Coordinates of C-alpha atoms in Angstrom, one line a residue:
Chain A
X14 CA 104.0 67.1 69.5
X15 CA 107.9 67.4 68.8
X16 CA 110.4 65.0 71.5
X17 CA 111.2 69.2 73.0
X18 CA 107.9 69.3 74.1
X19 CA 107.4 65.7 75.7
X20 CA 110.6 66.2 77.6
X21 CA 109.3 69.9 78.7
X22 CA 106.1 68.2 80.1
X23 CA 107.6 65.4 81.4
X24 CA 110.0 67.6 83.5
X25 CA 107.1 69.5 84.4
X26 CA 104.8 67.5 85.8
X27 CA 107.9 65.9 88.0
X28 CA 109.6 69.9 88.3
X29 CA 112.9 68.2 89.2
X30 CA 116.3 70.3 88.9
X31 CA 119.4 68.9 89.3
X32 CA 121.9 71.3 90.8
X33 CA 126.1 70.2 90.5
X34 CA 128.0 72.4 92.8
X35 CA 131.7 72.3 92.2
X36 CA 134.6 74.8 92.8
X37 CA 138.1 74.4 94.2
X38 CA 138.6 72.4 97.3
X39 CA 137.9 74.5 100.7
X40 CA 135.6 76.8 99.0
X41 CA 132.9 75.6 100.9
X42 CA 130.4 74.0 99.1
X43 CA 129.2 71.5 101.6
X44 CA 129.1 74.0 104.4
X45 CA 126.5 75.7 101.6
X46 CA 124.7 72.8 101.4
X47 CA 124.6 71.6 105.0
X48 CA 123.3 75.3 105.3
X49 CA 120.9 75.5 103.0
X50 CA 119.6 72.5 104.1
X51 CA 119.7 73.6 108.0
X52 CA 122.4 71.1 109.0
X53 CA 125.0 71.7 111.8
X54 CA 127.9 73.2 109.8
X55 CA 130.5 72.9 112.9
X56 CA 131.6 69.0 112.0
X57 CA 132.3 69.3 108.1
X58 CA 135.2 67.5 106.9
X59 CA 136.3 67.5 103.4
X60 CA 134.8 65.9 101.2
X61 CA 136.3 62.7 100.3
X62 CA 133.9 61.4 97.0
X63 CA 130.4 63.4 97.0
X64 CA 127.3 64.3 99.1
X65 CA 123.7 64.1 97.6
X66 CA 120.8 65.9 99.2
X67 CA 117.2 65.9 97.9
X68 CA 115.6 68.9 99.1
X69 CA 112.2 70.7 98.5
X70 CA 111.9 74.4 97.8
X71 CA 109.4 76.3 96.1
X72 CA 107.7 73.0 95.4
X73 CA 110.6 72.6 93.2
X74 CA 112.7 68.8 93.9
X75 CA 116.4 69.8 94.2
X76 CA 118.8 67.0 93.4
X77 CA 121.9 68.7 94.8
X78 CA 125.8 67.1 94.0
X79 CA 127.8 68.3 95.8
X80 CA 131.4 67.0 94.8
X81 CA 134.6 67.3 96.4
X82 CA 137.4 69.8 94.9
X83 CA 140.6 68.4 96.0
X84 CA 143.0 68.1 92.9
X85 CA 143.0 64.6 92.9
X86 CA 139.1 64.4 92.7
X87 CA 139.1 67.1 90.0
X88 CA 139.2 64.3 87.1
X89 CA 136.0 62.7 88.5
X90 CA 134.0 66.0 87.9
X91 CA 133.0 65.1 84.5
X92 CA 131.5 62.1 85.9
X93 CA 128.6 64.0 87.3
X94 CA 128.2 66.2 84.4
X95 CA 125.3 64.6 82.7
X96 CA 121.2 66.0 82.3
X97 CA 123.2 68.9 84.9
X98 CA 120.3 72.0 85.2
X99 CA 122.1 74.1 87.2
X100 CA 125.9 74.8 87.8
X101 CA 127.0 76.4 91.3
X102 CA 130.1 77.5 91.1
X103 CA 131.9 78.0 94.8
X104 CA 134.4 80.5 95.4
X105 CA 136.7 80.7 98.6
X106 CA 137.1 85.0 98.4
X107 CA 139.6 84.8 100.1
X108 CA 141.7 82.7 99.0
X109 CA 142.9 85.0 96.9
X110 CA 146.1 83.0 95.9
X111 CA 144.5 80.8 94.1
X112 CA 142.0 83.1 91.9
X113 CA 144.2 82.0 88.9
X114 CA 143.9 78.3 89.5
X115 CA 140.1 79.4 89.8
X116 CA 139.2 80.8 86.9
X117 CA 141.0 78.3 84.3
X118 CA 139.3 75.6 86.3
X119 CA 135.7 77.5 85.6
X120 CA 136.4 77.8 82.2
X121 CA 137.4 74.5 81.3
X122 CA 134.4 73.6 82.5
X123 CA 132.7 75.8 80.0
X124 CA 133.7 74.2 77.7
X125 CA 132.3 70.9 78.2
X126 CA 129.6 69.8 76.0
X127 CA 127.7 68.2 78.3
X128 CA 127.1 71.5 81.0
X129 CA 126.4 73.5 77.5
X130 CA 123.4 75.1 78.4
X131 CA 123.0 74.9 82.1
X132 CA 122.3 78.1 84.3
X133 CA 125.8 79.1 85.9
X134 CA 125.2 80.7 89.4
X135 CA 129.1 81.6 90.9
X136 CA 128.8 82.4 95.2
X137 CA 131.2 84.3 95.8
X138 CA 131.6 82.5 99.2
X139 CA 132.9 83.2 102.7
X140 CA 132.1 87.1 102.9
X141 CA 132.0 87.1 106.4
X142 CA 136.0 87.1 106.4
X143 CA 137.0 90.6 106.6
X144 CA 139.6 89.7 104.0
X145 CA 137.5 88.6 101.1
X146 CA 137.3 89.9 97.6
X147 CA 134.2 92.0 96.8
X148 CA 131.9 89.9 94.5
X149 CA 132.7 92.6 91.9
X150 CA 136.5 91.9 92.0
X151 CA 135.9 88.2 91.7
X152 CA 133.8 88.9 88.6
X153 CA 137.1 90.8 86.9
X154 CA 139.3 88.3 88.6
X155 CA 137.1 85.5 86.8
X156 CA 136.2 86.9 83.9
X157 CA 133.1 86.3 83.9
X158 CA 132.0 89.0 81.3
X159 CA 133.1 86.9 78.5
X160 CA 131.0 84.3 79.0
X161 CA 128.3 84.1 76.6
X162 CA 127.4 80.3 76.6
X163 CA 125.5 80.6 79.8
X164 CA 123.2 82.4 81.5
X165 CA 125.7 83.3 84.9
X166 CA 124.6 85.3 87.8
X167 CA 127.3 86.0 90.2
X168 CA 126.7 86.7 94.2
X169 CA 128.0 87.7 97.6
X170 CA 127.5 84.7 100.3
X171 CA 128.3 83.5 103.2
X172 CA 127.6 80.1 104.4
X173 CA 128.5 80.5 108.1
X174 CA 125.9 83.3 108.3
X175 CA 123.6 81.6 105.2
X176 CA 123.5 85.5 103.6
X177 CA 122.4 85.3 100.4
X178 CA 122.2 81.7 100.2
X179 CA 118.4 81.4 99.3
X180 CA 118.7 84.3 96.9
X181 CA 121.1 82.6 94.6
X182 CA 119.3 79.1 94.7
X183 CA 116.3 81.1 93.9
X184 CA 117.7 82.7 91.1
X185 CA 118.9 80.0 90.0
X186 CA 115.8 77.5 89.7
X187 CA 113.5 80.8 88.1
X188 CA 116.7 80.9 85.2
X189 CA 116.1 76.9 85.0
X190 CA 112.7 76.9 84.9
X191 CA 112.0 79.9 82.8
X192 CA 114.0 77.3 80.3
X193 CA 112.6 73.9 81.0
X194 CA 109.3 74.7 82.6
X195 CA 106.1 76.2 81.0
X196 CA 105.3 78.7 83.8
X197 CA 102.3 78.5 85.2
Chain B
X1 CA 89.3 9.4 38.6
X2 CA 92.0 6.5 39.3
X3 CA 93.5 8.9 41.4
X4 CA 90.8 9.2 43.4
X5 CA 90.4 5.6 43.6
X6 CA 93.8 5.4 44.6
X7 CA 93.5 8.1 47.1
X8 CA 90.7 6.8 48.8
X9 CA 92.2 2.9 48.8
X10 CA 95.3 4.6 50.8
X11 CA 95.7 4.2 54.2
X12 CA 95.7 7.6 56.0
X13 CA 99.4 6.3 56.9
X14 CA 100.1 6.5 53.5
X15 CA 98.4 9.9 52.8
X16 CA 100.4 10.8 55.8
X17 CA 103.5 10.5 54.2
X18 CA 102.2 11.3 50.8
X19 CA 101.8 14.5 52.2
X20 CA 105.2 14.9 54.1
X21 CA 107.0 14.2 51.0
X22 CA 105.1 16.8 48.8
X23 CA 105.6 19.4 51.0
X24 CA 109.5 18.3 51.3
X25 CA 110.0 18.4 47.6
X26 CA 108.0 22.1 47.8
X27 CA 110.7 23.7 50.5
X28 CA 113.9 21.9 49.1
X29 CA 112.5 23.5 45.7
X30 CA 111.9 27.1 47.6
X31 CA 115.6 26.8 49.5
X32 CA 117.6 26.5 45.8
X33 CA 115.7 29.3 44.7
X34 CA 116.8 31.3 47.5
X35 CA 120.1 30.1 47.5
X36 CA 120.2 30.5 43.7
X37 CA 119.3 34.4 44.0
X38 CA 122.1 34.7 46.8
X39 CA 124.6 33.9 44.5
X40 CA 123.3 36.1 41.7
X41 CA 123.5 38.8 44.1
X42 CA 127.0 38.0 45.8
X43 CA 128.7 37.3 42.3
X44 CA 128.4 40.7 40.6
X45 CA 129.8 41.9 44.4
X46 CA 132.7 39.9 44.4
X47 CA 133.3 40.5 40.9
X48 CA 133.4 44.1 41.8
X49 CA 135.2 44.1 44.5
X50 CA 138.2 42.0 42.4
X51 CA 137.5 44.7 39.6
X52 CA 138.0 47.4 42.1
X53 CA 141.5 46.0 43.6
X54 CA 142.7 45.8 40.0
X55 CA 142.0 48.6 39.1
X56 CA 143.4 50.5 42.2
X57 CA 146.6 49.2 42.3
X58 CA 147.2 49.3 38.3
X59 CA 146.6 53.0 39.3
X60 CA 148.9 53.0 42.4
X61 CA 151.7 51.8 40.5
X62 CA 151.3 54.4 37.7
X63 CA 151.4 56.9 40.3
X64 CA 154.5 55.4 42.1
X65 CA 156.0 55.2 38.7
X66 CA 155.4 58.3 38.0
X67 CA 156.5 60.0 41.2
X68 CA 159.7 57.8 40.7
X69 CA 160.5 59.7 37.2
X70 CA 160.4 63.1 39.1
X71 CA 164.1 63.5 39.1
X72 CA 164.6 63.5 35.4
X73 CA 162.1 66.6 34.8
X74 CA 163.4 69.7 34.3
X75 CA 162.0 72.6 36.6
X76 CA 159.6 73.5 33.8
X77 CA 157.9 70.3 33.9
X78 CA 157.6 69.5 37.0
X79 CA 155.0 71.7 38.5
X80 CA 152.6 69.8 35.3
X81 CA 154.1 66.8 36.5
X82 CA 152.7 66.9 39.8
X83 CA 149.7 68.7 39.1
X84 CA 148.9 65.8 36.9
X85 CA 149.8 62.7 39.9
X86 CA 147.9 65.1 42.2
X87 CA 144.6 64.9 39.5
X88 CA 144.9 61.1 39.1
X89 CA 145.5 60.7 43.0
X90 CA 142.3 62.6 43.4
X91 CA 140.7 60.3 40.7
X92 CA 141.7 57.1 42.9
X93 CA 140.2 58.8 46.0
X94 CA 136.9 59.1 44.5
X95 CA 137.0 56.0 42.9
X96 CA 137.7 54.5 46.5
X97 CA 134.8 56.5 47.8
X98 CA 133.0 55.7 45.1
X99 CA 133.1 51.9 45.8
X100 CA 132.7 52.2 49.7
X101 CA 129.1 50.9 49.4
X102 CA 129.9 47.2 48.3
X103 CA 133.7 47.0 50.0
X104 CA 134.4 45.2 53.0
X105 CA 135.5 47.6 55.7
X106 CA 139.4 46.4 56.1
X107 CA 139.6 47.1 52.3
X108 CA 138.4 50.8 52.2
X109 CA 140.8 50.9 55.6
X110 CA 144.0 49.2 53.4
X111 CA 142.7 51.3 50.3
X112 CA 142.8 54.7 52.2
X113 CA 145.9 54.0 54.2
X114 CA 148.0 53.5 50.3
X115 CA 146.1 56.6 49.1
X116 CA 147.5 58.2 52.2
X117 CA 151.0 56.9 52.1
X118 CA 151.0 57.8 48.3
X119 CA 150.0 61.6 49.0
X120 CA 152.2 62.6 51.7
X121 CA 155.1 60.8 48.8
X122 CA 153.7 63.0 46.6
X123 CA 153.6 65.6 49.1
X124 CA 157.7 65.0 50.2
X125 CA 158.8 65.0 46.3
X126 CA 156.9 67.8 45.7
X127 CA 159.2 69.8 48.2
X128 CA 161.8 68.7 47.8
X129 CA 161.8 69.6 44.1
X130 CA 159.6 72.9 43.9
X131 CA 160.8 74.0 47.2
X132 CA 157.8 76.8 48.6
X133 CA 158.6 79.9 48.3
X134 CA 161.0 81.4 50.9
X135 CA 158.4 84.6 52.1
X136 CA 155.6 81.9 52.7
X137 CA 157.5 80.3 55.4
X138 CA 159.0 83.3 56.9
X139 CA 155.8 85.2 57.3
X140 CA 153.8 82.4 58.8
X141 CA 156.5 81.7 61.2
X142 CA 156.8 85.2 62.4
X143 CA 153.0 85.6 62.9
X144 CA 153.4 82.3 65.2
X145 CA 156.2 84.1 67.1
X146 CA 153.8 86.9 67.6
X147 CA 151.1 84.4 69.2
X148 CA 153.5 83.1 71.7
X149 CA 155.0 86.0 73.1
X150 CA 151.7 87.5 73.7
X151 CA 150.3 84.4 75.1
X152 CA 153.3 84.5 77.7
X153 CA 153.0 87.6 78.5
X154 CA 149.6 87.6 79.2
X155 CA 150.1 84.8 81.8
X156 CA 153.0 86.5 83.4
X157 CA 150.4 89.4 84.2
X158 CA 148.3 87.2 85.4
X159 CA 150.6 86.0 88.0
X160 CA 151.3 89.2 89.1
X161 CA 147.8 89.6 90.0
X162 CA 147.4 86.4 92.2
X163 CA 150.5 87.4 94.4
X164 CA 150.4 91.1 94.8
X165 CA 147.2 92.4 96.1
X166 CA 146.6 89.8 99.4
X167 CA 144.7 90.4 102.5
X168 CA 145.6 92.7 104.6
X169 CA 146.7 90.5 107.3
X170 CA 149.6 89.3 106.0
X171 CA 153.6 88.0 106.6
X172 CA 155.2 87.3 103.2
X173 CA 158.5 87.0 102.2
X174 CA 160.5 86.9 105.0
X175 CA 163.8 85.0 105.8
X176 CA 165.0 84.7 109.0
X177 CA 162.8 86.3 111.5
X178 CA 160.9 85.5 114.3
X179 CA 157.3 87.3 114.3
X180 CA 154.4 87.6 116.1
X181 CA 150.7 88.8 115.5
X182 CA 148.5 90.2 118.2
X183 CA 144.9 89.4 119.0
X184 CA 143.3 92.7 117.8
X185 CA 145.4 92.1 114.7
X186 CA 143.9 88.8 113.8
X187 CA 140.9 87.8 115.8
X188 CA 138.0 86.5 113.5
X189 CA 140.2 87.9 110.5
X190 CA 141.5 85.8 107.6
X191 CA 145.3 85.7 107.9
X192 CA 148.1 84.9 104.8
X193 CA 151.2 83.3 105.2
X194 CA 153.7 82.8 102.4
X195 CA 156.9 82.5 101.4
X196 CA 158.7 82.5 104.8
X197 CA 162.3 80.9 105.2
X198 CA 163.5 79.9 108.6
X199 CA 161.0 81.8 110.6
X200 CA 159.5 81.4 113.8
X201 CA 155.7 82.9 113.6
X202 CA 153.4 83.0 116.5
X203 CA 149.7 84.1 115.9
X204 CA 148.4 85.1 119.5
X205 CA 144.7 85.1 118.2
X206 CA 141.5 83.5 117.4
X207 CA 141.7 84.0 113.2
X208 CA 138.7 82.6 111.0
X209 CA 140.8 81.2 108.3
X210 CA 144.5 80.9 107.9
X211 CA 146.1 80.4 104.1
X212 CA 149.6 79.3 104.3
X213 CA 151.8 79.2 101.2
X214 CA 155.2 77.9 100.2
X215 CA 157.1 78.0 103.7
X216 CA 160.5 76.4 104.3
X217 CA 162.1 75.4 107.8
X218 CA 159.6 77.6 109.5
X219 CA 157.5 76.9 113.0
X220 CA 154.2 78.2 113.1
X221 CA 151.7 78.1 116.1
X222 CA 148.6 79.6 115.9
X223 CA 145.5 80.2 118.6
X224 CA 142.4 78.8 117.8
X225 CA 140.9 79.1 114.2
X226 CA 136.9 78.8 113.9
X227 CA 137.4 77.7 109.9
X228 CA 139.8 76.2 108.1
X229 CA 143.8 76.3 107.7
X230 CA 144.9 75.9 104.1
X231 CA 148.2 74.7 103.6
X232 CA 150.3 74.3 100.2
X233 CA 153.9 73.9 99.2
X234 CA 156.2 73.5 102.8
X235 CA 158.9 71.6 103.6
X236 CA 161.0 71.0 106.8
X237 CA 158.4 72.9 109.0
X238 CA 156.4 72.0 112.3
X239 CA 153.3 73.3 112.3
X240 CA 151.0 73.7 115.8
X241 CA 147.6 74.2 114.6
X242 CA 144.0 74.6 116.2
X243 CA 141.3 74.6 113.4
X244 CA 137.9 73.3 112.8
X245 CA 139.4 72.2 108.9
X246 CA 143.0 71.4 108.1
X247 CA 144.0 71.2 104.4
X248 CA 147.5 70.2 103.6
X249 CA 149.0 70.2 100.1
X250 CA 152.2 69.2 98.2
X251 CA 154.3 69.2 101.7
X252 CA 156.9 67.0 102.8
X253 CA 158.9 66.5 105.9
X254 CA 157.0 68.7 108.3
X255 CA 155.7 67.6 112.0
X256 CA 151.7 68.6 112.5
X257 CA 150.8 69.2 116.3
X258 CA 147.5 69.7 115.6
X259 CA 143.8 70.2 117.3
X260 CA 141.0 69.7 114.5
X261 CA 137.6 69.6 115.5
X262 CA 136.5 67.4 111.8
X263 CA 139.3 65.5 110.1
X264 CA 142.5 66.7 108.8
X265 CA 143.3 65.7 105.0
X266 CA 146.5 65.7 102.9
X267 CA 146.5 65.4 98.9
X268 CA 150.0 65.3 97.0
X269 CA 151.8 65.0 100.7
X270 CA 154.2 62.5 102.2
X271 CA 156.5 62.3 104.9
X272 CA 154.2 64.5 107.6
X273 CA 153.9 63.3 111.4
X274 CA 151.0 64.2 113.6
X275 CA 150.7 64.3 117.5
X276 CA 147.9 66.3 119.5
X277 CA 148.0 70.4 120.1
X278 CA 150.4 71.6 122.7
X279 CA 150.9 75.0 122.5
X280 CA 149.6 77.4 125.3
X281 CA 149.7 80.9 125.9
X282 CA 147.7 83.6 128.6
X283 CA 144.3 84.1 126.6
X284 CA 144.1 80.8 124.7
X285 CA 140.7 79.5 126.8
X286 CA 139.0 83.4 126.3
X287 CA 140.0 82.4 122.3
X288 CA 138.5 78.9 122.2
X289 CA 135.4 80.7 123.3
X290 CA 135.7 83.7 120.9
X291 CA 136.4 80.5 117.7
X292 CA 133.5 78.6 119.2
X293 CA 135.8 75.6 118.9
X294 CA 134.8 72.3 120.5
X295 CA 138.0 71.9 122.8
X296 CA 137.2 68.5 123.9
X297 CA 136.9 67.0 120.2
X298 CA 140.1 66.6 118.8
X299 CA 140.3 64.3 115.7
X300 CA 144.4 64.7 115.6
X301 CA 144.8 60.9 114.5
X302 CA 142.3 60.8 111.9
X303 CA 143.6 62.1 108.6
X304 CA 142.3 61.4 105.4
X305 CA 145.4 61.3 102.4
X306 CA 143.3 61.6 98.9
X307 CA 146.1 59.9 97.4
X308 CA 145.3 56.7 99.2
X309 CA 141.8 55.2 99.1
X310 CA 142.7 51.9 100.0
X311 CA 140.8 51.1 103.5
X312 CA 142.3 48.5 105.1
X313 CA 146.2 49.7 104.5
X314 CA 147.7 52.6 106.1
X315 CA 148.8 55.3 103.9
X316 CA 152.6 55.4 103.5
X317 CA 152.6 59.2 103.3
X318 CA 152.0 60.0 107.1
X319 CA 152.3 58.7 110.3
X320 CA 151.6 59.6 114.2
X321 CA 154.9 60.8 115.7
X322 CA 156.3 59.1 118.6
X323 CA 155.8 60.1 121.8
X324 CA 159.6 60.4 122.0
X325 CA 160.4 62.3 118.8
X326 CA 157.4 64.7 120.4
X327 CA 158.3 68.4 121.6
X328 CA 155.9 68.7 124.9
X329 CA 157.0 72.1 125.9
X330 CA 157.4 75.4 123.4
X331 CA 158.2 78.8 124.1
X332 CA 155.2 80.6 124.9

């Protein structure tokens, strides 16, 4: 039995996924996870350091990060980055003057060794603003074509209304666990 | 036999120490032996290691020699002559590599750094004597050129796509003016502001999300706002704000009156006062109801600065405004 296959089993028998959502600050990634999780979304503030939430879905155990994007917490990212499953990337659609800042800060980090690998899933956030950018635009606007280092799935969301929400962590966990996990 | 005799007339004190000393003489015996193969070992090492230094620097000084008699070559010669230092500095490299299994690690270090120095010598005379040829440079420059202009102007398109195409509810680039949205023009919309100088803006409406960009001696107010305000790059402006997130960036010298229902932050900011939301016009209470905002919960005091963490100091980059220095009535 090779070390691949102990570590396969052993994350089997546990199925334990550890999700890291990042994105730029205000894009909404707690409000996601307060959703998800059926919090109240009204009292949010933003996140100064990091929120952890354990949930269970699908008989799956999500270990959610959930770190703040503010500039000056940007650095600390990498921090987080270890034995990462999953990577949600959180997009503000319509912030659209910041799209640029957006994308170089997504591809940076895919370029770091240690998220090589992981399943990205980019929510295109905050669709219920009449304003937004279509999904589709923010896939150009990204670039997200020319990544080829990781399987990437990109979808329309909002967290106020929680549309789509369940779709993407669903993808996402089948994408993780078709890797890690022998199906059953 | 005798010794048997004797053996059994000792005391078993005696055999005692019989014994102790038998055993001593057996171990001190065993430690030489070990001791003697350690030196056996070590000496051929050390005598290596001399061997090596010797013979590297007898090397190093032919080589430096040499390098010094490059001047008195004719052109002819000289691409031999440092063909042939470059061969014997290759020589000494493997010979240093060679030897890295029995050095001590601050002599393969010393070794490598005089190999170094030696070959970028070697490296400067060579130059400076056979000169590269002239299209070599030239073309490799140019292709380098090439890269950077396209590089730029790739990110100059790039910036043309972040600030062209915003929302449709919009004010940019204005200087001057005094504006004003209406509620069917902004209620539960997402609203841009940027690049305003000396205006007055008044949003009569209940928007979901305000982003506010690079504004300068500007006043803004604003109806209630059931996300977040964004705000980056001002200077010199007051701001009255009602907004379940505030988000201030880079922004100096600009008075807040603000209403926020969670905690208003700053990052990169200094000099920004705060005092509670004041502004008032006809259908403000129908928009608190549209925004869902709490209107009793105001968190106006409570800002967090990202660029101070320390708990038990205030952060020197804002401050409450005075009650004097206040503004208690506006134009509706």
């Amino acid at each position: 039995m090779g070390l691949l296959t102990i570590l396969k089993k052993m994350k089997q028998k546990e199925k334990e996924v550890r999700l890291l959502m990042l994105g730029l600050d205000n894009a909404g990634k707690t409000t996601i996870l307060k959703k998800f999780n059926g919090e109240d979304i009204d009292t949010i503030s933003p996140t100064l350091g990091f929120n952890i939430k354990t949930l269970e879905h699908r008989g799956f155990k999500l270990n959610v990060w959930d770190v703040g994007g503010q500039r000056s917490l940007r650095s600390y990212w990498r921090n987080y980055f270890e034995s990462t499953d999953g990577l949600i990337w959180v997009v503000d659609s319509a912030d659209r003057m910041r799209i640029q800042d957006c994308k170089q800060e997504l591809h940076s980090l895919l370029l770091e060794e240690r998220l090589a690998g992981s399943t990205l899933l980019v929510f295109a956030n905050k669709q219920d603003l009449p304003g937004s950018l279509s999904s589709e635009d923010i896939k150009k606007m990204l670039d997200l074509d020319n990544i080829k280092s990781h399987h990437w799935r990109i979808l329309p969301c909002s967290a106020v209304t929680g549309e789509h929400l369940l779709e993407g962590i669903d993808w996402t966990i089948d994408d993780i666990a078709s890797r890690i996990f022998t199906m059953d | 036999m005798a010794d048997l005799g004797d053996d059994a007339n000792m005391s078993l004190e005696e055999r005692h120490a019989f014994m102790t000393e038998r055993l001593q003489q057996r171990n001190d015996i065993r430690k030489s032996e070990i001791q003697r193969k350690k030196e056996d070992k070590e000496a051929p090492k050390r005598e290596k290691c001399e061997h090596f230094h010797e013979s590297l620097n007898r090397e190093i000084e032919e080589i430096e020699r040499e390098l010094a008699l490059s001047s008195s070559r004719t052109k002819e010669e000289l691409i031999d002559h440092f063909d042939g230092i470059t061969v014997r500095l290759q020589k000494s490299q493997k010979f240093l590599s060679e030897s890295t299994l029995f050095l001590p690690s601050y002599d393969i270090s010393r070794a490598n750094d005089s190999l170094t120095k030696l070959q970028n010598i070697l490296q400067e005379k060579r130059s400076e004597f056979l000169p590269k040829k002239k299209f070599a440079f030239k073309s490799r420059k140019g292709t380098d050129d090439g890269k950077d202009k396209k590089s730029k102007k790739v990110e100059s398109g790039d910036m043309d796509l972040s600030t062209v195409d915003l929302a449709d509810c919009k004010i940019i680039n204005e200087v001057n003016k005094k504006l004003s949205m209406q509620p069917e023009e902004i209620n539960q919309k997402d609203v841009a502001l940027a690049e305003l100088k000396s205006c007055v803006v008044k949003l009569y409406g209940a928007p979901s999300a305000i982003h506010i960009n690079k504004l300068e001696d500007c006043q803004i107010f604003c109806g209630p706002v059931s996300g977040s305000i964004f705000i980056r790059e001002c200077a010199n402006c007051v701001f009255v704000l009602s907004c379940q997130q505030l988000r201030i960036h880079t922004t100096k010298f600009t008075n807040f009156y603000i209403h926020v229902t969670s905690k208003a932050i700053i990052e990169d900011t200094s000099e920004v006062k705060f005092a509670p939301y004041n502004w008032s016009y006809p259908l403000i209470e129908e928009h608190y109801k549209l925004s869902g905002l709490e209107k009793k919960r105001n968190n106006w005091s409570d800002v967090d600065d990202f660029n101070w963490l320390a708990a038990d100091e205030h952060s020197p980059n804002w401050s409450i405004l005075g009650l004097k220095e206040r503004i208690l009535m506006w134009d509706v």
